[in-house]
Coordinates of C-alpha atoms and ligand atoms in Angstrom, one line a residue:
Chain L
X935 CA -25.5 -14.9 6.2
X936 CA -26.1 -16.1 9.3
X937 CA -28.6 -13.7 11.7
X938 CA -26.9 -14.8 15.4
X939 CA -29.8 -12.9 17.3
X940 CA -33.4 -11.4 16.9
X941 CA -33.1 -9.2 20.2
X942 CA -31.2 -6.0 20.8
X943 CA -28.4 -6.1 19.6
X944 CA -29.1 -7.4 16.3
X945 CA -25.5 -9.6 15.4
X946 CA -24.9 -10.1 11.9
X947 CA -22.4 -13.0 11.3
X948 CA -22.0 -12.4 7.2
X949 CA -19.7 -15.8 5.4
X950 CA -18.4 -14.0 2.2
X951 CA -16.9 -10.6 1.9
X952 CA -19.8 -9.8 -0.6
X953 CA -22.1 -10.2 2.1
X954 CA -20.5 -7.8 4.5
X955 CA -20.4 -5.0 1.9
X956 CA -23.4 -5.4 0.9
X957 CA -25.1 -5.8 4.5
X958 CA -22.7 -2.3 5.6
X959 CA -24.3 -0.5 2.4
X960 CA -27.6 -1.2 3.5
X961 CA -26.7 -0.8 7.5
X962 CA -24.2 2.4 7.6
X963 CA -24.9 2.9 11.3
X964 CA -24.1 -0.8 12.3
X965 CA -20.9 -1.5 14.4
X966 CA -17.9 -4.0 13.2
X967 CA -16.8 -6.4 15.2
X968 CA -13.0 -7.7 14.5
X969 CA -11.8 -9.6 17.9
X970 CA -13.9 -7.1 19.8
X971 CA -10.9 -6.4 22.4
X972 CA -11.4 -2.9 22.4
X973 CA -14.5 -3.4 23.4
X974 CA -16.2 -0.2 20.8
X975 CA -19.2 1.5 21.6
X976 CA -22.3 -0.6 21.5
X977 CA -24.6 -0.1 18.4
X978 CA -28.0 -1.6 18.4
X979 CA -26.5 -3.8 14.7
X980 CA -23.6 -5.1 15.0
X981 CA -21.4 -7.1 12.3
X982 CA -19.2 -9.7 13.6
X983 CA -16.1 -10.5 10.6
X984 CA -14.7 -13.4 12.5
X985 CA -16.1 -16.2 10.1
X986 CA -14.7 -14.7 7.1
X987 CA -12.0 -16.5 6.6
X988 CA -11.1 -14.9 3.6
X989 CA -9.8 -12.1 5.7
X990 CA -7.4 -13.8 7.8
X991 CA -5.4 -14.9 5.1
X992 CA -2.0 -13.6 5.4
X993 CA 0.1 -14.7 2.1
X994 CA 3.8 -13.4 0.8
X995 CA 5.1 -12.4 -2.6
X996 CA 8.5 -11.3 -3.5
X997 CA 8.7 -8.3 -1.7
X998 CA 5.6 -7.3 0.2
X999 CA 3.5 -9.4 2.5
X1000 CA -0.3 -8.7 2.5
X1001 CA -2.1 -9.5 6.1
X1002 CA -5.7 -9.6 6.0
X1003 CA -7.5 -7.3 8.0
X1004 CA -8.8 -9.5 10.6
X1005 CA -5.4 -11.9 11.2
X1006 CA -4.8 -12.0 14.6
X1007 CA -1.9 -10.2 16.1
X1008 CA -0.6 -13.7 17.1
X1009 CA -0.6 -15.0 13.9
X1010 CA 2.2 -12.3 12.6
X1011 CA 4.6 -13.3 15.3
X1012 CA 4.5 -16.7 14.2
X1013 CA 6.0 -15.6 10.6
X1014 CA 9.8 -16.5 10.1
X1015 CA 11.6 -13.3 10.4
X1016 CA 12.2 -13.7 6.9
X1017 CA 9.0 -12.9 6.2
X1018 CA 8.4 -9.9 8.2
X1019 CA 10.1 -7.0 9.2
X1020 CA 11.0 -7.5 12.6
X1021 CA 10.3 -4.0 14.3
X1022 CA 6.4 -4.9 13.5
X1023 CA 7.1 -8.0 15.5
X1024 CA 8.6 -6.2 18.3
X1025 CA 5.6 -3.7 17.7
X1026 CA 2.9 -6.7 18.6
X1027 CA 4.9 -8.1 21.2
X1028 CA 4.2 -4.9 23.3
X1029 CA 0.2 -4.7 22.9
X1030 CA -1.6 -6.9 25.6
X1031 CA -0.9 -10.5 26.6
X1032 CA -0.2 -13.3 24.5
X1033 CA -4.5 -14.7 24.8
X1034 CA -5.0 -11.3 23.7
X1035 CA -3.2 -11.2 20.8
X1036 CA -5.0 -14.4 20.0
X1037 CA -7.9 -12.5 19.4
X1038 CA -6.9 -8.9 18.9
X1039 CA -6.8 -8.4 14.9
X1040 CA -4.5 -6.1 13.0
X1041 CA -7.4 -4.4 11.4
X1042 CA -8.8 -3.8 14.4
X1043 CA -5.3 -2.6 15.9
X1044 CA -5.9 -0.1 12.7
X1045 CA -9.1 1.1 13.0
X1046 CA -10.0 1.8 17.1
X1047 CA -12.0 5.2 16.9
X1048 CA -9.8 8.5 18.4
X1049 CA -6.7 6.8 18.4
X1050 CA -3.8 5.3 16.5
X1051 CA -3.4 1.4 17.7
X1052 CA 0.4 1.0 18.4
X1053 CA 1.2 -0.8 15.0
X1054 CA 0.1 2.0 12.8
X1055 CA 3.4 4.3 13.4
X1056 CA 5.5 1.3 12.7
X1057 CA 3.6 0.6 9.0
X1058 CA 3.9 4.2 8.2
X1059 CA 7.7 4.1 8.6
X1060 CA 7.4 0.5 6.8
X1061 CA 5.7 2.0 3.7
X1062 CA 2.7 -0.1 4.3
X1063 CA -0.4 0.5 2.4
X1064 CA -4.2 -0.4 3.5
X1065 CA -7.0 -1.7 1.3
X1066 CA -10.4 -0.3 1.6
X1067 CA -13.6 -1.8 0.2
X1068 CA -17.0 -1.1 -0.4
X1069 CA -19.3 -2.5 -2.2
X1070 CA -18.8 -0.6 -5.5
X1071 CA -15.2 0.6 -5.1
X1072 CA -11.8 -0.7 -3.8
X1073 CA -9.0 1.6 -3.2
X1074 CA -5.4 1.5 -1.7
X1075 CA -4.7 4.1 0.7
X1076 CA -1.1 4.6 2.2
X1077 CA -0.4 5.2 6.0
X1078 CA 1.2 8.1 4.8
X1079 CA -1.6 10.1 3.6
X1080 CA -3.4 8.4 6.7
X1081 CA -0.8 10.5 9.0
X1082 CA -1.3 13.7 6.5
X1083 CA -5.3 13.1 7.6
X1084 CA -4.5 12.8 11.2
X1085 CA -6.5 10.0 11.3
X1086 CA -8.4 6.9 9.6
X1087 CA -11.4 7.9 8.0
X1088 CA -13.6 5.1 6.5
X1089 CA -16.2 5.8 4.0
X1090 CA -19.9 4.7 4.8
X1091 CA -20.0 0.8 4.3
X1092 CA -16.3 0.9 3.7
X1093 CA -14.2 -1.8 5.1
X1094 CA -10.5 -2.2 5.7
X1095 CA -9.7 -5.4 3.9
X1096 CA -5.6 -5.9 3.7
X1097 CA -2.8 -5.0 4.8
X1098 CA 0.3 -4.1 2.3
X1099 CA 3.7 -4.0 3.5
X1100 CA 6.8 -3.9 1.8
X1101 CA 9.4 -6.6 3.1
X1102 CA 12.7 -5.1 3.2
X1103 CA 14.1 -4.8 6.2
X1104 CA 15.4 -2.1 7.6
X1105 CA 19.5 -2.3 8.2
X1106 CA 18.7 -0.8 12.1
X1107 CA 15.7 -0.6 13.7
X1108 CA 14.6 0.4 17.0
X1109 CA 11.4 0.1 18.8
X1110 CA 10.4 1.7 22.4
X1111 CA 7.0 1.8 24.1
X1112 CA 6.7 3.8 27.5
X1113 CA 3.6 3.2 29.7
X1114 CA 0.9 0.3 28.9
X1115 CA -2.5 0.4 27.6
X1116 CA -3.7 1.3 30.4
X1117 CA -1.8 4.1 31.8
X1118 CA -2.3 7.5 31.4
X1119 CA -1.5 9.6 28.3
X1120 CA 0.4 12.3 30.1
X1121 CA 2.7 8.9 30.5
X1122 CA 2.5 7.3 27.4
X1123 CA 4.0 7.3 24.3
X1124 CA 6.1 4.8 21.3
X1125 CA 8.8 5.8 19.2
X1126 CA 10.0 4.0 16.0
X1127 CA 13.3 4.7 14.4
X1128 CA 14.6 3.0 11.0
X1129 CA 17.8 3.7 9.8
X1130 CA 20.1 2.3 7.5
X1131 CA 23.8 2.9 7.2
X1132 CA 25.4 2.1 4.1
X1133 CA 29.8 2.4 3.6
X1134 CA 29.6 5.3 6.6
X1135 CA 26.8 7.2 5.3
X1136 CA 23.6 7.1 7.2
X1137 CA 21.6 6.4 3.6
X1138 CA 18.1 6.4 5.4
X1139 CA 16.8 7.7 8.7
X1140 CA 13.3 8.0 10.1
X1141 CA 11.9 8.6 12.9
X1142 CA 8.4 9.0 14.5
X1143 CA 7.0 9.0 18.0
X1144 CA 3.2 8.3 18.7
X1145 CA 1.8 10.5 21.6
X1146 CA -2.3 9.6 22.4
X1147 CA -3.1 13.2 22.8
X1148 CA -1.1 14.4 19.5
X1149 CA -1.3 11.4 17.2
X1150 CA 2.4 11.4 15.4
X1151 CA 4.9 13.2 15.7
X1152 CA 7.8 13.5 12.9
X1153 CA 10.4 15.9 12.2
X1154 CA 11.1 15.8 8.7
X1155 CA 13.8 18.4 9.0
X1156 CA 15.6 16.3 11.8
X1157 CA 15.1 13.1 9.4
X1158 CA 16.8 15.4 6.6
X1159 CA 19.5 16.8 8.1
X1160 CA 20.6 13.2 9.7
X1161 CA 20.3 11.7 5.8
X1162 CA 23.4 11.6 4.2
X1163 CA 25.7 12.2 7.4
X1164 CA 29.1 10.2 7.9
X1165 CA 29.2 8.1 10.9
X1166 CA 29.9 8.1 13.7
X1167 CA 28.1 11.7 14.5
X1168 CA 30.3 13.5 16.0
X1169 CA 28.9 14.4 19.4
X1170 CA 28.2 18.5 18.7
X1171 CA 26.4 17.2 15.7
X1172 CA 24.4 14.9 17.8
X1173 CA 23.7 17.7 20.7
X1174 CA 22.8 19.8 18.0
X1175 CA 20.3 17.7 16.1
X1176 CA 18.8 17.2 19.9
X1177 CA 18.5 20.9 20.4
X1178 CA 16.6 21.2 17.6
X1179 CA 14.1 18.3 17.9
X1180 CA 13.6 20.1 21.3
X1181 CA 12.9 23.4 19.8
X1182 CA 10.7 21.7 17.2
X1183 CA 8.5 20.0 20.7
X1184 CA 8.5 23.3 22.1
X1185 CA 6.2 24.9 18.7
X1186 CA 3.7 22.6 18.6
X1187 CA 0.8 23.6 18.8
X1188 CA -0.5 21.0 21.3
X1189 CA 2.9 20.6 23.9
X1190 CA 3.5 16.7 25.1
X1191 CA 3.5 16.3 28.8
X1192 CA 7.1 17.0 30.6
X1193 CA 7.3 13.6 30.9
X1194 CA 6.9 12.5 27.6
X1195 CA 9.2 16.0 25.9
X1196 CA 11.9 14.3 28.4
X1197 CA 10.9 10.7 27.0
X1198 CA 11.3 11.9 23.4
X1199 CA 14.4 14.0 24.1
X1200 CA 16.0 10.8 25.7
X1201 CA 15.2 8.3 23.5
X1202 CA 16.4 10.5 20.2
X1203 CA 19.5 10.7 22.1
X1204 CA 19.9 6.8 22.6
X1205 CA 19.2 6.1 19.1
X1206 CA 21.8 9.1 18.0
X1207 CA 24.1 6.7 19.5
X1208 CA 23.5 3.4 18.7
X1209 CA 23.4 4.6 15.5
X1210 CA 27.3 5.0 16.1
X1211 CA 27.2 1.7 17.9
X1212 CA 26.2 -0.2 15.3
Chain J
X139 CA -30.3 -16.8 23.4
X140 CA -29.2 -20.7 22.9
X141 CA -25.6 -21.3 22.3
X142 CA -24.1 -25.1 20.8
X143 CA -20.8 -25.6 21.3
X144 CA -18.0 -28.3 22.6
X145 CA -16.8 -27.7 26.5
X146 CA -14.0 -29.6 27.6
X147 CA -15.2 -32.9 25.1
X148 CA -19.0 -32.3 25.9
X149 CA -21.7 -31.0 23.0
X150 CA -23.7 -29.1 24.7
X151 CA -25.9 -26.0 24.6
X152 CA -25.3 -22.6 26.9
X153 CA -28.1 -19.9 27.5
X154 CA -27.2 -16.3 27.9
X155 CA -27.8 -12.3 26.7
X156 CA -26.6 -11.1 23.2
X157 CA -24.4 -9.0 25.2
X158 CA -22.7 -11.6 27.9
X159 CA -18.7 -12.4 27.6
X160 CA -17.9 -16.2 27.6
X161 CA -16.7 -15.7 30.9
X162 CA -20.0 -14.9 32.3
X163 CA -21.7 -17.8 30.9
X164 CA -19.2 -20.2 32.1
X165 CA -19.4 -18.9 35.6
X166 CA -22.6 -18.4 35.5
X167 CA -24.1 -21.5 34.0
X168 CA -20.9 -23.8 33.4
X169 CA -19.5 -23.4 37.0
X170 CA -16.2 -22.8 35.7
X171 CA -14.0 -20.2 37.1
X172 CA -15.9 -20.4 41.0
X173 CA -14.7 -17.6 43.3
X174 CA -11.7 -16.4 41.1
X175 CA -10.4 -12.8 41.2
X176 CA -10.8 -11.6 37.5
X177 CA -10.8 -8.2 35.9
X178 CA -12.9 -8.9 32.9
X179 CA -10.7 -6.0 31.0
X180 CA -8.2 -8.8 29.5
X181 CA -5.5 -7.9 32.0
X182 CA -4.6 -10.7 34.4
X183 CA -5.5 -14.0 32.5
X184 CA -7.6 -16.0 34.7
X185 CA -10.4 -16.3 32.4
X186 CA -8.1 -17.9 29.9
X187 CA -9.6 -20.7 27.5
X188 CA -8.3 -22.4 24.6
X189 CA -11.1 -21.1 21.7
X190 CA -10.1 -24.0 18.9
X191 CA -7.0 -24.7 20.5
X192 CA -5.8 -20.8 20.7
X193 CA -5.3 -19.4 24.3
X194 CA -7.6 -16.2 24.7
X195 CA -9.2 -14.1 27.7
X196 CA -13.1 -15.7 27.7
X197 CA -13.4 -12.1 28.9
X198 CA -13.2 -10.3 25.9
X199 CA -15.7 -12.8 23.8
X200 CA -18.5 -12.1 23.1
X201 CA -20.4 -15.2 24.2
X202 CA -22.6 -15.4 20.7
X203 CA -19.1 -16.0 19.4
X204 CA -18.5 -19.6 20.3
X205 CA -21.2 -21.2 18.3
X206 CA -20.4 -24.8 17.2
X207 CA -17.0 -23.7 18.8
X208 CA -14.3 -26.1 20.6
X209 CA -13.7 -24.7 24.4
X210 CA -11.2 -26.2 26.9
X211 CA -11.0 -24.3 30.0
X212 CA -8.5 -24.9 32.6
X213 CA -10.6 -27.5 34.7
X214 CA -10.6 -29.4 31.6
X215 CA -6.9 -29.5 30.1
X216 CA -6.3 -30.5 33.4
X217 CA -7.9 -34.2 32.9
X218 CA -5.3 -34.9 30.0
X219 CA -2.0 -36.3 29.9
X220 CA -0.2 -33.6 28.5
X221 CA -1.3 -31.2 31.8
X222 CA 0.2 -34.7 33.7
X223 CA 3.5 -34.4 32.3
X224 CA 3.8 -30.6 32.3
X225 CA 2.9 -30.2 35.8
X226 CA 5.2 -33.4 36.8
X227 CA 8.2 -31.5 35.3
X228 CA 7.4 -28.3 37.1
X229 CA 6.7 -30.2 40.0
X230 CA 10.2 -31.4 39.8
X231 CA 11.6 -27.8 38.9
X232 CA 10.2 -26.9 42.2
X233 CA 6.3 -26.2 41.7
X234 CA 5.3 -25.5 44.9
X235 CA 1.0 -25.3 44.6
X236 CA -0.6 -22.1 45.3
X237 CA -4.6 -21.7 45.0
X238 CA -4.4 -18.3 43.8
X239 CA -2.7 -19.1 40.5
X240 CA -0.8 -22.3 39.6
X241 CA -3.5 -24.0 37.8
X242 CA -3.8 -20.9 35.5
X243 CA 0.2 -20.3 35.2
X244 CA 0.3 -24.2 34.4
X245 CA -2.6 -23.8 31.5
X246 CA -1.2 -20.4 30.0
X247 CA 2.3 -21.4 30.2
X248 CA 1.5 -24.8 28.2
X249 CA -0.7 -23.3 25.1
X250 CA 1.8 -20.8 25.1
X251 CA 4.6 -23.2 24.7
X252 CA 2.3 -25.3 22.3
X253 CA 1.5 -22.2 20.3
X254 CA 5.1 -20.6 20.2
X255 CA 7.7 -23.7 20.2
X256 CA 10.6 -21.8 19.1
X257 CA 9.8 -18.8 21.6
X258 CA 13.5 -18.2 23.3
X259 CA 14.0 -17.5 26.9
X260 CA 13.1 -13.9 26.7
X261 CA 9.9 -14.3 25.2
X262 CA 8.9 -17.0 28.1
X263 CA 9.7 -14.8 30.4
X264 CA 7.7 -12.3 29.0
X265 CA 4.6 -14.9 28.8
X266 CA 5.0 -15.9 32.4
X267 CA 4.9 -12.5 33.5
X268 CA 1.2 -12.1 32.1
X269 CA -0.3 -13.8 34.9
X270 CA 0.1 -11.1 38.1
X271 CA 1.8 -13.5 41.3
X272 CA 2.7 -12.5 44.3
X273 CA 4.4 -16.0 45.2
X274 CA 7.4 -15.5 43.4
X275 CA 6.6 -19.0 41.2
X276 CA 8.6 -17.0 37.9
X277 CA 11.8 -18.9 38.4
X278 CA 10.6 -22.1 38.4
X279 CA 8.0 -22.0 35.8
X280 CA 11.1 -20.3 33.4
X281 CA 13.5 -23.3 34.1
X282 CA 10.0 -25.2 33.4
X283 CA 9.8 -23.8 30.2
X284 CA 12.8 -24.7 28.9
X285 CA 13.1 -28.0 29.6
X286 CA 9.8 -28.7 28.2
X287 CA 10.9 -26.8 25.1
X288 CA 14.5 -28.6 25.0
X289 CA 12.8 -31.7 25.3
X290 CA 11.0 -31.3 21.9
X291 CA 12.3 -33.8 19.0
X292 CA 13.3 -31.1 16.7
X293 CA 13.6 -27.3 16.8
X294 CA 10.3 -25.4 15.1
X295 CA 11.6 -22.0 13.2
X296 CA 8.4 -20.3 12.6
X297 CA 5.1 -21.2 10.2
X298 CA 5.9 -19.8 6.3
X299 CA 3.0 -18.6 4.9
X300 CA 1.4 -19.2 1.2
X301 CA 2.9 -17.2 -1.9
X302 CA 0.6 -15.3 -3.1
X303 CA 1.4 -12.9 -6.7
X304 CA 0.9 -9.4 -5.3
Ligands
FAD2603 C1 -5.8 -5.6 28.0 C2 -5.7 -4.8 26.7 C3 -4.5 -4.3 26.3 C4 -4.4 -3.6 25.1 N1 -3.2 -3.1 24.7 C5 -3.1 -2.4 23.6 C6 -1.8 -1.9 23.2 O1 -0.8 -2.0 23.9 N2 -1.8 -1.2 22.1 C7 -2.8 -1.0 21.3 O2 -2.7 -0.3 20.2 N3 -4.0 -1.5 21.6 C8 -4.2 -2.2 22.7 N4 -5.4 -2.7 23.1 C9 -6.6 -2.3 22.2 C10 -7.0 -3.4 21.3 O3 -7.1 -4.6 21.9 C11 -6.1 -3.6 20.1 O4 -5.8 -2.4 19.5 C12 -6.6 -4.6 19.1 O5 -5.7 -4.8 18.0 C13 -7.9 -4.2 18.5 O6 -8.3 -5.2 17.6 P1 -9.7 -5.9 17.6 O7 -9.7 -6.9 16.4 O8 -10.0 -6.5 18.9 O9 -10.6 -4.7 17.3 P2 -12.2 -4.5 17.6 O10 -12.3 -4.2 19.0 O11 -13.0 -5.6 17.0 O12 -12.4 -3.2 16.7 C14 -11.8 -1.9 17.0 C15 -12.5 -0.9 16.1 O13 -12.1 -1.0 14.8 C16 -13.3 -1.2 13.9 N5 -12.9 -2.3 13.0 C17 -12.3 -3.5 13.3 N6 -12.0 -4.1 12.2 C18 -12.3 -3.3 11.1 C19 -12.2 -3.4 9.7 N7 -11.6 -4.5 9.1 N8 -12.6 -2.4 8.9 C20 -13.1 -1.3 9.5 N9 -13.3 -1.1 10.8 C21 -12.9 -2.1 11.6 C22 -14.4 -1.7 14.9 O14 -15.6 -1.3 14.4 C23 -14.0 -0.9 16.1 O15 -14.5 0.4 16.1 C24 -5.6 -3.4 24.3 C25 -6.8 -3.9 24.7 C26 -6.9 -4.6 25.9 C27 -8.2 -5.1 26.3
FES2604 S1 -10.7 -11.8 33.7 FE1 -8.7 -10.9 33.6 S2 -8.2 -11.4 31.5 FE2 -10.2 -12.0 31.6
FES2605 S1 1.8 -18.9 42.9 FE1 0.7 -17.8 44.5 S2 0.0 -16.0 43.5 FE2 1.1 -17.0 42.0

């Protein structure tokens, strides 16, 4: 392991995955560095990953694709689109500029403290699953029980090591981001929609909006009653659905902004009818 | 705290704090960037480098992060023969030089086009549109970009990646 500094902040530049584990067991308090674009809190130990290599490696198998925890952004968009589901593509395109995306990495996109990075509603819908390692255990976690959580909780010395996602693609999929990193959250917000009609029947449909203040939002009773329906939807269905997502905004605990209940309301309604488009 | 790394061709060694960005170093000690208008947050792209041949913001990295590194900076990409070429076909496009930011649209636009060679004409526009200008150079540097990119010998369709058994 290389030691990059003796003054404060002690940098820690560890070769082999073994290293880092071990190094985090000893060093619970220290702070991981991935492309260091969100620019985290600073500790007075601090791991840097970027000369594991073995954790960049981004490799494909029949039908999932597993992206190490510290590949760039950048390095997903250069993947055919044969070998990734476009919507995460779409996803990454939205999050900084193209430099930044050279460095940003999707571990890091994962694991930004109080938030959910932008690609982490997209691999819930995907049925991704995360890898988590410490020294003496390994486990698979899905984004799904993730969302359940409400949030990513490493264990002390844990590491996320891979990313898991399946590689079918959706049949229609639909990606929106309003507002930039840096505007405010009373502004902001992403929605994700994958759907899949099959001989007239809407086979799949899911939907999930990601609001800073809230974390993720998902109706399971709107993504159950739009399962299984005929299409087109005939426009009273449609209205209807939308009168209930808006009744399901209105009981949450924590309301969205005006802006982003009209937001939601107005995009649910523009998917409703591509879905009909298409 | 001693850093060795390669700038623009040249071995050389770069002093600064555990806690400086690249960018301050190479203003600071290197003389690159002079009197530029930056954010340091990653937003406008005028700390741009190519770190191993990737375009990034110097902004965001840590400086302690370059060791035994390859950096080109602008100043640098601009003494080789591909930045002679790229800029003669923008020149003819129109190119119209502007201090605040041509040489940096001219160095982000290339490594773009070198990193992405199959990216289609929305995507170029999108990667033109990082770099804030209030000159109104967008149209020209698009028609730029797809000459260049037409003039390639063969279309690229994206990089597969290894099988692995999962
Ligand atoms: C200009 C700008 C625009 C941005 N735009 C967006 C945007 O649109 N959407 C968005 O979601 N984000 C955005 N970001 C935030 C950030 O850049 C990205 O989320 C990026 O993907 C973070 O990756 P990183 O490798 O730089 O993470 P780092 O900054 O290195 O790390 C982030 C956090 O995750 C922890 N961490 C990193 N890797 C691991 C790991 N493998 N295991 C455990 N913990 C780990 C770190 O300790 C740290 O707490 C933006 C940032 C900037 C500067
Ligand atoms: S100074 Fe603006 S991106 Fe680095
Ligand atoms: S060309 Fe003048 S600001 Fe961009």
């Amino acid at each position: 392991m290389d030691t990059i500094e003796i003054a404060q902040p002690l940098l820690y530049g560890p070769r082999t995955l073994s290293e880092t584990l071990a190094f985090l067991l000893a060093n619970p308090g220290s702070q991981l560095i991935a492309g260091g674009t969100s620019r985290a809190a600073e500790a007075p130990v601090a791991v840097t990953l970027h000369l594991l290599d073995d954790l960049k490696r981004i490799t494909s198998g029949d039908r999932s694709l597993d992206v190490g925890a510290t590949a760039p952004l950048s390095a997903l968009l250069s993947l055919p689109d044969t070998q990734i589901p476009v919507v995460l593509k779409e996803a990454i395109r939205t999050i900084g500029t193209s430099g930044l995306r050279n460095l940003a990495t999707v571990g890091g996109n994962l694991c930004q403290k109080g938030t959910f990075g932008d690609l982490f509603p997209v691999l819930l819908l995907l049925g991704a699953q995360l890898e988590l390692r410490g020294q003496r255990s390994s486990r698979w976690v899905s984004f799904q029980d993730l969302a359940e959580q409400g949030r990513l909780s490493l264990a002390a010395g844990e590491l996320l090591t891979k990313i898991r996602l399946p590689l079918e693609q959706p049949g229609l999929h639909f990606y929106q981001k309003i507002g930039s990193y840096r505007t405010s959250w009373e502004e902001k917000l992403s929605m994700v929609c994958l759907a899949s009609p099959k001989d007239g029947l809407l086979s799949r449909f899911r939907l999930v909006f990601s609001l800073p203040q809230l974390g993720l939002l998902r109706s399971r009773e709107l993504e159950a009653e739009l399962t299984g329906r005929r299409l087109p939807l005939p426009r009273q269905e449609r209205d209807a659905s939308l009168a209930r997502l808006a009744d399901f905004l209105a009981e949450l605990p924590i309301l969205p902004s005006v802006f982003q209940t009209e937001r939601i309301l107005h995009l649910s309604r523009w998917v409703l009818t591509r879905l009909d488009d298409d | 705290m001693k850093v060795q790394l390669i700038l623009n061709g040249d071995d050389l060694a770069l002093s600064g704090g555990p806690r400086d960005s690249l960018f301050a170093v190479l203003q600071q000690r290197a003389g690159l960037f002079p009197e530029r208008v930056c954010c340091e947050q990653g937003d406008c792209g005028r700390c741009h480098i190519l770190l191993d041949g990737k375009e990034v913001p110097s902004c965001l990295i840590p400086f302690f992060q370059v060791r035994e590194q390859e950096v080109v900076s602008p100043e640098g990409f601009q003494n080789t023969e591909e930045y002679r070429q790229f800029r003669a076909l923008l020149e003819e496009e129109g190119l119209v030089h502007c201090t605040e930011c041509t040489e940096v649209q001219i160095f982000h636009l290339f490594s773009f086009l070198e990193q992405f060679p199959q990216a289609d004409a929305e995507e170029c526009r999108l990667a033109i549109g990082e770099i804030p200008c209030r000159c109104g150079s967008k149209p020209v540097l698009e028609r730029g970009a797809r000459r260049w990119l037409a003039s390639r010998p063969w279309p690229v369709v994206g990089r597969e990646v290894p099988r692995g058994h999962h």
